[in-house]
Amino acid sequence: MKLDQALVDAAIAQMERRWPADEPGGAAAVYLDDGRILTSVGLDNLNQGVTLCHETGAICQAFTLDARITATVCVFRSPDDGRIIVFPPCGICQERLALWGPDVEVAVPGPDDRTPWQARTLAEVNPYYWARQLADGAWPPKELHSD
């Protein structure tokens, strides 16, 4: 499945179920290769060292199901004006998603309010992925990630 508005809407719906409209919050959604959508939210915790990215739960669930992630989006409600912002995956989530290869589509911010998000592949977001050095310049296969 390709990144589309339905996936973005699933992340927004999860965010709205978890956090009231007057609170900042976020959520993520991933497509699996069979079309299922998994959603998750990050942990809020007084100890910031134990918090997690919004995508982590869905990524772990996909791995538990032995299912392939094909696309992902993370959304956040701005505490300033309530606007919904699309966050690209942080470096740690890029590492987590790398397990499923360079063609995983990720949402990145769009150029303006008319186009609030765009789809990019992991390879486009991270063209110099470090682990390629361990695989003779190719994207590392799943087996190499498991070592």
XYZ file of C-alpha atoms in Angstrom:
147
model
C 0.000 0.000 0.000
C 1.170 3.483 -0.862
C 1.020 6.464 1.456
C -2.290 8.227 0.956
C -4.781 10.485 2.708
C -6.535 7.448 4.281
C -3.335 6.652 6.203
C -2.948 10.287 7.288
C -6.611 10.307 8.378
C -6.065 7.114 10.426
C -3.215 8.792 12.307
C -5.312 11.914 12.911
C -8.248 9.800 14.139
C -5.961 7.953 16.574
C -4.604 11.275 17.847
C -8.114 12.627 18.337
C -9.185 9.467 20.241
C -6.198 9.751 22.579
C -5.931 13.498 23.179
C -8.709 16.078 23.523
C -8.736 18.843 20.907
C -7.402 21.410 23.384
C -4.253 19.393 24.154
C -1.150 18.901 22.071
C -0.712 15.300 21.026
C 0.335 13.072 18.218
C -0.082 9.672 16.658
C 1.196 7.527 13.841
C -0.212 5.080 11.327
C 1.488 2.486 9.158
C 0.289 0.484 6.190
C 1.127 -3.179 6.067
C 1.647 -4.873 2.716
C -1.735 -6.607 3.039
C -3.531 -3.233 3.390
C -4.070 -3.285 7.136
C -3.447 -0.084 9.059
C -1.833 -0.088 12.491
C -1.890 3.036 14.654
C -0.017 4.014 17.783
C 0.859 6.870 20.087
C 3.945 7.689 22.091
C 4.154 7.355 25.839
C 3.841 10.462 27.958
C 6.022 10.198 31.017
C 7.528 12.523 33.577
C 10.882 10.847 32.874
C 11.559 11.903 29.279
C 14.132 9.113 28.971
C 11.375 6.490 28.803
C 9.117 8.207 26.285
C 8.764 6.710 22.807
C 8.137 8.041 19.326
C 4.544 7.791 18.150
C 5.503 5.234 15.480
C 7.189 2.787 17.853
C 4.083 0.849 18.894
C 2.915 0.258 15.323
C 6.432 -0.668 14.193
C 6.758 -3.210 17.024
C 3.307 -4.614 16.308
C 4.150 -5.048 12.610
C 7.361 -6.841 13.560
C 5.429 -9.044 16.016
C 2.966 -9.939 13.245
C 5.878 -10.617 10.858
C 4.207 -8.156 8.492
C 5.916 -5.768 6.104
C 5.462 -2.002 6.572
C 5.043 -0.188 3.266
C 4.183 3.352 4.410
C 4.089 5.459 7.570
C 2.935 8.851 8.767
C 3.305 10.713 12.060
C 1.057 13.655 12.941
C 1.148 16.171 15.768
C -1.300 18.839 16.944
C 0.472 22.150 17.466
C 0.026 23.537 20.982
C 0.161 27.055 19.545
C -2.754 27.009 17.128
C -4.143 23.433 17.002
C -2.842 22.979 13.468
C -2.014 19.395 12.482
C 1.620 19.004 11.500
C 3.180 16.061 9.663
C 6.509 15.020 11.143
C 9.030 13.064 9.071
C 10.472 10.066 10.902
C 13.299 10.896 13.273
C 16.641 9.171 12.816
C 15.756 6.421 15.283
C 12.484 5.641 13.504
C 14.326 5.678 10.171
C 16.562 2.972 11.646
C 13.522 0.999 12.794
C 11.840 1.297 9.393
C 15.043 0.380 7.524
C 14.274 -3.246 8.325
C 11.616 -3.145 5.589
C 13.890 -1.602 2.981
C 14.576 1.607 1.105
C 11.165 1.766 -0.586
C 9.113 2.275 2.592
C 7.180 5.487 2.015
C 7.271 8.089 4.772
C 5.282 11.280 5.088
C 7.257 14.515 5.139
C 5.921 18.057 5.459
C 4.549 19.551 2.278
C 5.414 22.950 0.832
C 2.240 24.750 1.957
C -1.202 24.390 3.570
C -2.723 23.118 0.304
C -0.207 20.265 0.274
C 0.382 19.509 3.979
C 2.338 16.302 3.310
C 4.322 14.523 0.629
C 5.451 10.918 0.290
C 9.150 10.125 0.122
C 10.976 6.814 0.328
C 13.439 6.073 3.097
C 16.175 6.141 0.468
C 15.149 9.681 -0.497
C 14.978 10.831 3.121
C 18.282 9.211 4.010
C 20.368 8.927 0.815
C 23.564 8.214 2.734
C 22.204 5.483 5.014
C 25.205 4.301 7.008
C 24.366 0.575 6.924
C 24.898 0.471 3.156
C 28.607 0.365 3.988
C 28.022 -3.087 5.503
C 26.263 -4.340 2.364
C 28.655 -3.225 -0.397
C 26.653 -0.050 -1.062
C 23.263 -1.759 -1.326
C 20.445 -1.390 1.176
C 21.095 -4.025 3.861
C 18.812 -7.059 3.625
C 16.546 -8.001 6.509
C 18.948 -10.749 7.557
C 21.764 -8.250 8.099
C 19.518 -6.159 10.365
C 18.935 -9.223 12.521
C 22.618 -9.864 13.231
